[in-house]
CSV table of C-alpha atoms in Angstrom, one decimal:
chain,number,residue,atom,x,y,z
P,28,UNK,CA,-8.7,10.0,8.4
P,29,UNK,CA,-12.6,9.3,7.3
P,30,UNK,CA,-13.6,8.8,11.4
P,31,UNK,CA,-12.3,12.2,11.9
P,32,UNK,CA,-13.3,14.1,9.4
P,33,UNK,CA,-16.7,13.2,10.3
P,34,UNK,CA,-16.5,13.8,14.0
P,35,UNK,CA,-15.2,17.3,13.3
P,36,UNK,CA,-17.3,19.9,13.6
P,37,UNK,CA,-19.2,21.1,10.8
P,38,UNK,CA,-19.7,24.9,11.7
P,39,UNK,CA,-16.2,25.3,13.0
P,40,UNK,CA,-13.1,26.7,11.6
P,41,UNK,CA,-11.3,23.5,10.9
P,42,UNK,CA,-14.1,22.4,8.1
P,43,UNK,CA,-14.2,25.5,6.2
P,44,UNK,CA,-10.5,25.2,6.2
P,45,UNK,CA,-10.9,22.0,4.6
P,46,UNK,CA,-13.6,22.9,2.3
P,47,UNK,CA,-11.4,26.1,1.1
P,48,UNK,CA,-8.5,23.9,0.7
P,49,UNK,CA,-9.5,21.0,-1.3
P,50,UNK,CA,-11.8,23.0,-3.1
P,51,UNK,CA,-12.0,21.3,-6.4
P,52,UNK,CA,-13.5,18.3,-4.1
P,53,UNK,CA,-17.4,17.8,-3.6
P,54,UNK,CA,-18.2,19.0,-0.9
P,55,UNK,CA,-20.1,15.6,0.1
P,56,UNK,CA,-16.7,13.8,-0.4
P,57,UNK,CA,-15.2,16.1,2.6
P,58,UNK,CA,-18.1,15.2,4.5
P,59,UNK,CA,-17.2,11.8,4.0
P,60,UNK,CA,-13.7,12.0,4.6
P,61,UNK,CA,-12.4,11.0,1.2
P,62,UNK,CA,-9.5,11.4,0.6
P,63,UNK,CA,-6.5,10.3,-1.1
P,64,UNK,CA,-2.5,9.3,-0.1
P,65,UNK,CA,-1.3,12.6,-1.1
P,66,UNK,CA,-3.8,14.8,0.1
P,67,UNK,CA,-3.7,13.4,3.5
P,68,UNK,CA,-0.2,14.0,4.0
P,69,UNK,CA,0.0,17.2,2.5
P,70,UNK,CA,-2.8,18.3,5.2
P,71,UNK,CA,0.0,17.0,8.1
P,72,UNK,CA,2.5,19.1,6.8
P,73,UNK,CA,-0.6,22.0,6.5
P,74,UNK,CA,0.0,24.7,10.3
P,75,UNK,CA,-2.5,26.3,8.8
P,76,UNK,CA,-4.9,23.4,9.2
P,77,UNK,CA,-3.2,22.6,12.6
P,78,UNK,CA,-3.9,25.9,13.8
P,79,UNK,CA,-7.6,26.5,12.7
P,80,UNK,CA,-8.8,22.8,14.8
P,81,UNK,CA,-10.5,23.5,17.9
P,82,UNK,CA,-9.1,22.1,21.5
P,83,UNK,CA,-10.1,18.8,21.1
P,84,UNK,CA,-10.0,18.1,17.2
P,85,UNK,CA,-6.2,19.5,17.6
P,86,UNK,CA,-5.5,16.4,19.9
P,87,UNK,CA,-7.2,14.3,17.7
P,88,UNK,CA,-5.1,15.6,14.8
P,89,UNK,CA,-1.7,15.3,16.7
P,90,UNK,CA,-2.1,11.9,17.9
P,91,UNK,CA,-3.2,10.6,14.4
P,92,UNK,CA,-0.1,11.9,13.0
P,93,UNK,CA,2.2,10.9,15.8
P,94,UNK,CA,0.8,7.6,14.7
P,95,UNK,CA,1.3,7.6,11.1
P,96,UNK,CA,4.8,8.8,11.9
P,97,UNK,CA,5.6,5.9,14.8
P,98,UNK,CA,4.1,3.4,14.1
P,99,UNK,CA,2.1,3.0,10.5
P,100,UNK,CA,5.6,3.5,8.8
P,101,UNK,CA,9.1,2.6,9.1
P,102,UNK,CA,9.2,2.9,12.6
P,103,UNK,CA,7.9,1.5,15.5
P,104,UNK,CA,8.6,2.9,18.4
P,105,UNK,CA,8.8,1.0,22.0
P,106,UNK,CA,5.9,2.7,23.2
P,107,UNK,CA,4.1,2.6,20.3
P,108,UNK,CA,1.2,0.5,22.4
P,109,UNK,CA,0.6,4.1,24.1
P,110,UNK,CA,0.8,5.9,21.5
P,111,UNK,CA,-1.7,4.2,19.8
P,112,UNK,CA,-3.8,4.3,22.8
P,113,UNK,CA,-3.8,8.1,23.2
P,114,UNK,CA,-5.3,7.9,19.6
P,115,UNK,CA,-8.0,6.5,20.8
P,116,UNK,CA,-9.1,8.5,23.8
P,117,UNK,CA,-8.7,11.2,21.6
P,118,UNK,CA,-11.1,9.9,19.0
P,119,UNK,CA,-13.9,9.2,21.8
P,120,UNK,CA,-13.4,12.5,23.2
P,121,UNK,CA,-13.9,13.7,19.5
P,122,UNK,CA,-16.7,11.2,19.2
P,123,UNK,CA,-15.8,9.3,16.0
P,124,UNK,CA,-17.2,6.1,15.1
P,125,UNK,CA,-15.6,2.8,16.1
P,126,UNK,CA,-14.9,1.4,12.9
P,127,UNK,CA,-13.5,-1.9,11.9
P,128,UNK,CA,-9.8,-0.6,11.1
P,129,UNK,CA,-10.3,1.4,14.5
P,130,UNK,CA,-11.1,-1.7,16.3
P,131,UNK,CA,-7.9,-3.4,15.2
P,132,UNK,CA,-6.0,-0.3,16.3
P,133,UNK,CA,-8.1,-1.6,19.5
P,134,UNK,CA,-8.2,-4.8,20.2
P,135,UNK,CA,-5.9,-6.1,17.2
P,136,UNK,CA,-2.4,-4.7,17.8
P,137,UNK,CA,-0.1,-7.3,17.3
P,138,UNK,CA,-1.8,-8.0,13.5
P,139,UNK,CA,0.9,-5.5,12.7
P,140,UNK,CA,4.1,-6.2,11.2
P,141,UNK,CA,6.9,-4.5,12.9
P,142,UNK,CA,8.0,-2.6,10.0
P,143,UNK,CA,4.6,-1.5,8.3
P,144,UNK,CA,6.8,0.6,5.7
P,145,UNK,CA,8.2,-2.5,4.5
P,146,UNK,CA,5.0,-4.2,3.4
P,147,UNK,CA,4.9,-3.8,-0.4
P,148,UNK,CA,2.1,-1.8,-2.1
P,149,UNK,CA,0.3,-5.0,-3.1
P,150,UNK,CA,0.3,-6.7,0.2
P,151,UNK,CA,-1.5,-3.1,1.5
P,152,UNK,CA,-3.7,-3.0,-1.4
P,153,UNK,CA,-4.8,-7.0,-0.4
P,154,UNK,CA,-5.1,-5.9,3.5
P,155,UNK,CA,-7.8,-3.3,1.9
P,156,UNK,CA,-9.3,-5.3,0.1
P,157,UNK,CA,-9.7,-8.1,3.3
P,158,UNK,CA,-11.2,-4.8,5.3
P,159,UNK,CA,-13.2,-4.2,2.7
P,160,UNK,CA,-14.8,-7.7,2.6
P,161,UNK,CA,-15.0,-8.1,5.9
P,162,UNK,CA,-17.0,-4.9,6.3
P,163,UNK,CA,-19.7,-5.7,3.9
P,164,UNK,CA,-22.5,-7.7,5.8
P,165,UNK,CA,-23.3,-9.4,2.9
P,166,UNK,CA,-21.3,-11.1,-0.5
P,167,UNK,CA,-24.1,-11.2,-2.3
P,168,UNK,CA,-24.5,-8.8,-5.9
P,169,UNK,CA,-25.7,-5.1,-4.8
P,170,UNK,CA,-29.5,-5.9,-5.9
P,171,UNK,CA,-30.1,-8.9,-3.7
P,172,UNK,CA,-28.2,-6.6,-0.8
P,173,UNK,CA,-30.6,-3.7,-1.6
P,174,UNK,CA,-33.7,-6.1,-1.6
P,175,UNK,CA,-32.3,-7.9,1.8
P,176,UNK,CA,-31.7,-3.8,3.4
P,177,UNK,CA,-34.9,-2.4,1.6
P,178,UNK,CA,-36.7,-6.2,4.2
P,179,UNK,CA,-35.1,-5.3,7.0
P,180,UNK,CA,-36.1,-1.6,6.9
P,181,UNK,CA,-39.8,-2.7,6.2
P,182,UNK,CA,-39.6,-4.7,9.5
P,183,UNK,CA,-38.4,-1.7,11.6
P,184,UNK,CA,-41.1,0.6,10.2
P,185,UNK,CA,-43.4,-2.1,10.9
P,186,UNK,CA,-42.4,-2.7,14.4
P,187,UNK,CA,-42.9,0.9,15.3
P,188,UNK,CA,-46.4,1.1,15.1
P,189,UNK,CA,-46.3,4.6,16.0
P,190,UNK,CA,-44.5,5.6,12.9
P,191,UNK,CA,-47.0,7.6,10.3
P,192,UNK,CA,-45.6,5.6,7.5
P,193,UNK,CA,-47.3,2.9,8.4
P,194,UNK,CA,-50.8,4.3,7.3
P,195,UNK,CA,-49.2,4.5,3.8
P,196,UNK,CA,-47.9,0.8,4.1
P,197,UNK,CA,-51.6,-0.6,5.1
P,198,UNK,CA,-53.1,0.6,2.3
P,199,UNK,CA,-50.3,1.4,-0.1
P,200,UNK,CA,-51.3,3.4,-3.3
P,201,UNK,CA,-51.3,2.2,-6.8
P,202,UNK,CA,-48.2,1.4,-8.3
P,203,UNK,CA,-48.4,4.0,-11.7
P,204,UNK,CA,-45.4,2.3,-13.7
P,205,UNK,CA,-44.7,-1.5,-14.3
P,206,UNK,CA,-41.1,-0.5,-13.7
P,207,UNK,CA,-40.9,0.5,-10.4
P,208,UNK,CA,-40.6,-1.1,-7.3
P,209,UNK,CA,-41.1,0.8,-4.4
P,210,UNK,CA,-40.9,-0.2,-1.2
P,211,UNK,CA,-44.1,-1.2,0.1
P,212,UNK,CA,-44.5,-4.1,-2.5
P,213,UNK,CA,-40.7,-5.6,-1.8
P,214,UNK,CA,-40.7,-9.3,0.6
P,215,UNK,CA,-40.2,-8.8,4.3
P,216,UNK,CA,-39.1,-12.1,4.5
P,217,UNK,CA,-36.1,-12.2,2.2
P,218,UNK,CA,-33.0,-15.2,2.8
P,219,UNK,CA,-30.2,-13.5,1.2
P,220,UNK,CA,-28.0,-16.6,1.2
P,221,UNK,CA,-30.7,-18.7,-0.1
P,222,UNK,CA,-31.7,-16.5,-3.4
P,223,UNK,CA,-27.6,-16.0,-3.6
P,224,UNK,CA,-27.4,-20.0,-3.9
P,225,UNK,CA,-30.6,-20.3,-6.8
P,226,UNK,CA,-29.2,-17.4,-8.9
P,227,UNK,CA,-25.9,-19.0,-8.7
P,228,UNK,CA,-27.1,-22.2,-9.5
P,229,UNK,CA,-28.9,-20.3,-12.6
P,230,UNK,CA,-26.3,-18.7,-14.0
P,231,UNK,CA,-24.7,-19.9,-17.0
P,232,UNK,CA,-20.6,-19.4,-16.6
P,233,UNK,CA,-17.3,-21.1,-17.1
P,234,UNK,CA,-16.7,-23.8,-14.0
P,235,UNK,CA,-19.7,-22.6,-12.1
P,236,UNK,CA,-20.4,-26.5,-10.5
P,237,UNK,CA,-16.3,-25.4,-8.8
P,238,UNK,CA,-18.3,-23.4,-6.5
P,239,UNK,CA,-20.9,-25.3,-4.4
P,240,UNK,CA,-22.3,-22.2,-1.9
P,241,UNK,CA,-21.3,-19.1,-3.3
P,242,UNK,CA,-22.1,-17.3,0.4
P,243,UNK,CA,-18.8,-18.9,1.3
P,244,UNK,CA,-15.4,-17.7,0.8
P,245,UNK,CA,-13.5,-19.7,-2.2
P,246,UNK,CA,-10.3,-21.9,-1.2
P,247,UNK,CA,-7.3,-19.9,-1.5
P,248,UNK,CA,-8.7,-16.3,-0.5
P,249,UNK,CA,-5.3,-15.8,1.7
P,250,UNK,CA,-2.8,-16.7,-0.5
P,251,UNK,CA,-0.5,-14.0,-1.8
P,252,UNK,CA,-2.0,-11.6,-4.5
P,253,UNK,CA,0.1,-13.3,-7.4
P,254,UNK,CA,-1.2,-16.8,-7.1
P,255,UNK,CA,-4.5,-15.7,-6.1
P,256,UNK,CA,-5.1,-13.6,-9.2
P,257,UNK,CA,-3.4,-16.8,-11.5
P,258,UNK,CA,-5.8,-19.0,-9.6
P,259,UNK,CA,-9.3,-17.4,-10.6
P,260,UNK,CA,-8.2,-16.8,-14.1
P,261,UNK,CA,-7.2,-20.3,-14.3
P,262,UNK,CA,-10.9,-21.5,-12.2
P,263,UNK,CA,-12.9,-18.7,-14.9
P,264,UNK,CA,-11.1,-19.8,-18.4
P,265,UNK,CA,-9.3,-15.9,-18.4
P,266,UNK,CA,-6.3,-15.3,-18.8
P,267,UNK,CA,-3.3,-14.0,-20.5
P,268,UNK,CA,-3.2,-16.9,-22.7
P,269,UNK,CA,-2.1,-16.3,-26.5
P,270,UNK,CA,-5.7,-17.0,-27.9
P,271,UNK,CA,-7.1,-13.9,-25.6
P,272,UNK,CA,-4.3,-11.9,-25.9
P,273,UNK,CA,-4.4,-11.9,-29.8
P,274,UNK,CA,-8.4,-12.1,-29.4
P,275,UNK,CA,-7.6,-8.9,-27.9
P,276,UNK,CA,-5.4,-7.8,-29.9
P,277,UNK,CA,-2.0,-7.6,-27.5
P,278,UNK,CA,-0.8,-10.2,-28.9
P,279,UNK,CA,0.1,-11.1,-33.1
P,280,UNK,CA,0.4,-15.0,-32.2
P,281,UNK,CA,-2.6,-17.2,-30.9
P,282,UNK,CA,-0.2,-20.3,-31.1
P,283,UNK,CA,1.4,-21.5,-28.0
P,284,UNK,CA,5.1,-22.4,-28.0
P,285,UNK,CA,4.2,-26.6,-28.8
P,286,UNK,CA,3.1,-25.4,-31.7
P,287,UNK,CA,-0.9,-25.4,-30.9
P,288,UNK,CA,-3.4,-22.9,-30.0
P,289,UNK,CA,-2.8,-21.7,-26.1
P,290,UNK,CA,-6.4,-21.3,-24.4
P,291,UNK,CA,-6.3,-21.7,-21.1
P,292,UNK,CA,-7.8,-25.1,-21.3
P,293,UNK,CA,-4.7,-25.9,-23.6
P,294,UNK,CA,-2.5,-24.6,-21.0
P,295,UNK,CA,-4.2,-27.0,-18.0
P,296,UNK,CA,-4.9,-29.9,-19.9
P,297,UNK,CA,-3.1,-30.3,-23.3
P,298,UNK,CA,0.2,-28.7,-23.3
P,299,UNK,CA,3.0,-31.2,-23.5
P,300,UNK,CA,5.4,-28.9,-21.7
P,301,UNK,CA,3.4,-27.7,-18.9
P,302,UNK,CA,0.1,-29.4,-18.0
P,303,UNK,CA,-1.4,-30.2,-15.2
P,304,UNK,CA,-1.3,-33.4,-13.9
P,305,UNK,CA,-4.5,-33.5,-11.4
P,306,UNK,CA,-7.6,-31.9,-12.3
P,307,UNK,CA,-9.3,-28.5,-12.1
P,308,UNK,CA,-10.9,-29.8,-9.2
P,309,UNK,CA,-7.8,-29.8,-7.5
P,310,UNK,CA,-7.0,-26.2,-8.6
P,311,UNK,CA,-10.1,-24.8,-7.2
P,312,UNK,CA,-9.6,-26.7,-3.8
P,313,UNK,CA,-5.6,-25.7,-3.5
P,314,UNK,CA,-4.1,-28.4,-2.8
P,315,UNK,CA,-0.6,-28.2,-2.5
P,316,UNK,CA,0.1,-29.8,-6.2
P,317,UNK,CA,-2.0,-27.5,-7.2
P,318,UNK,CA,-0.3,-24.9,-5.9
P,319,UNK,CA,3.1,-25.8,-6.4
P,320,UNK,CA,2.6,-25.9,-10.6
P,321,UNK,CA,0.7,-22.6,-10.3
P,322,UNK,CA,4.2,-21.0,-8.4
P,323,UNK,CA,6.5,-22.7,-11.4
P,324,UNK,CA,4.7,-21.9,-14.7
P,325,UNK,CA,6.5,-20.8,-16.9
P,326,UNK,CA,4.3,-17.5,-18.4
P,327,UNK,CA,2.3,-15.4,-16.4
P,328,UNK,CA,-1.3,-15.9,-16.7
């Protein structure tokens, strides 16, 4: 939906439909093709839409639906590998971007399950999320991505000699405020991964020496949502344990049921009815004890 959107046309009839229809939306979230579940299928059901899309955003529109009918939902159809090809063409005759979901559509086909209606929400939610992570150049924190963008854009202005910017990055003014940072004073040689790893290594947090490069994904990234979400609370001392939950108060009892108080520390390492019998070494790494007593505890953390 967001690739075509932002191929359409804005000074034709389709946009302003969309504009006058989803009104109470920004009209910079429109241009970026935001938009949610229910809005996108109340615009399929929408002739009015339909009607107001030029030659080739109408083909565009047709085969996207024809898609989420066919083949994103219940149904698969036999010539669904078509199908999904006609999408395509008509995208690059609309001249949308080829995106990373677009490219799976591409080159990715059988990634699919056969009955994507089946997959539960949080399984779609996780493939989302997986995009998501696999989109961002960088797993960094936002700041030491905006220093490592703000480098590589000094190096492009730099390499175009011709650009007139340049005269202001030779002899830059004076910076007025001790607070700001513009450009012309940030590093042009910046090794994201490398400042990642010495902040990391700086930062004072529960089982930090788990993680040894924090530029690399953890152990356990694929499991299912459920034992992924137990695992880092367990790996960051957080969890729905009684002493949070009454620290927070959710809970009126702090005591767990052996009679002491149930942190998660008590819950790994001290409770006579469920510890664990490796270490949380083993937890972070995933090894199949691990996993096993993770999948058979008792309360959910």
């Amino acid at each position: 939906m967001k690739n075509f959107v932002k191929a359409m046309d804005r000074n034709a009839s389709g946009f302003a439909y969309l504009k006058q229809k989803f009104s109470s939306i920004s009209e910079a979230k429109i241009e970026e093709g935001i938009f949610v579940g229910p809005q996108i299928r109340e615009l399929q059901q929408d002739g009015n839409f339909q009607n107001s899309l030029n030659e080739v955003e109408a083909a565009a529109w047709n085969s996207f639906r024809k898609v989420c009918k066919i083949f994103l939902g219940s149904v698969k159809v036999e010539n669904y590998r078509d199908i999904v090809n006609d999408l395509l063409l008509s995208y690059k005759a609309l001249g949308c971007n080829m995106s990373l979901k677009i490219h799976f559509l591409h080159s990715h086909l059988d990634f699919f399950p056969d009955n994507l209606g089946a997959v539960r929400d949080e399984h779609g939610e996780r493939f989302h999320q997986d995009i998501s992570s696999m989109e961002k150049r960088y797993q960094a924190p936002p700041d030491l991505r905006r220093k490592k963008s703000t480098s590589n854009l000094l190096s492009k202005i730099k390499a175009n000699t011709k650009l007139p910017i340049n005269t202001v990055l030779e002899i830059p003014p004076p910076t007025r405020l001790i607070s700001r940072n513009p450009a012309w004073v940030a590093d042009e040689n910046v090794d994201l991964k490398e400042e990642w790893r010495n902040r990391w290594s700086n930062l004072a947090i529960a089982n930090k020496d788990l993680v040894e490069d924090p530029n690399t994904k953890p152990p356990g990234y694929n499991l299912p949502r459920r034992t992924w979400s137990t695992l880092n609370r367990i790996r960051t001392s957080t969890g729905r344990c009684n002493y949070l939950l009454n620290k927070w108060n959710m809970s009126p009892d702090q005591n767990c049921d052996c009679g002491q108080i149930q942190t998660m520390h008590h819950i790994l390492r001290d409770c006579p009815r469920r510890f664990f019998q490796g270490t949380l070494g083993d937890i972070h790494r995933c090894t199949e004890e691990a996993l096993e007593w993770i999948r058979h505890l008792d309360i959910p953390l």
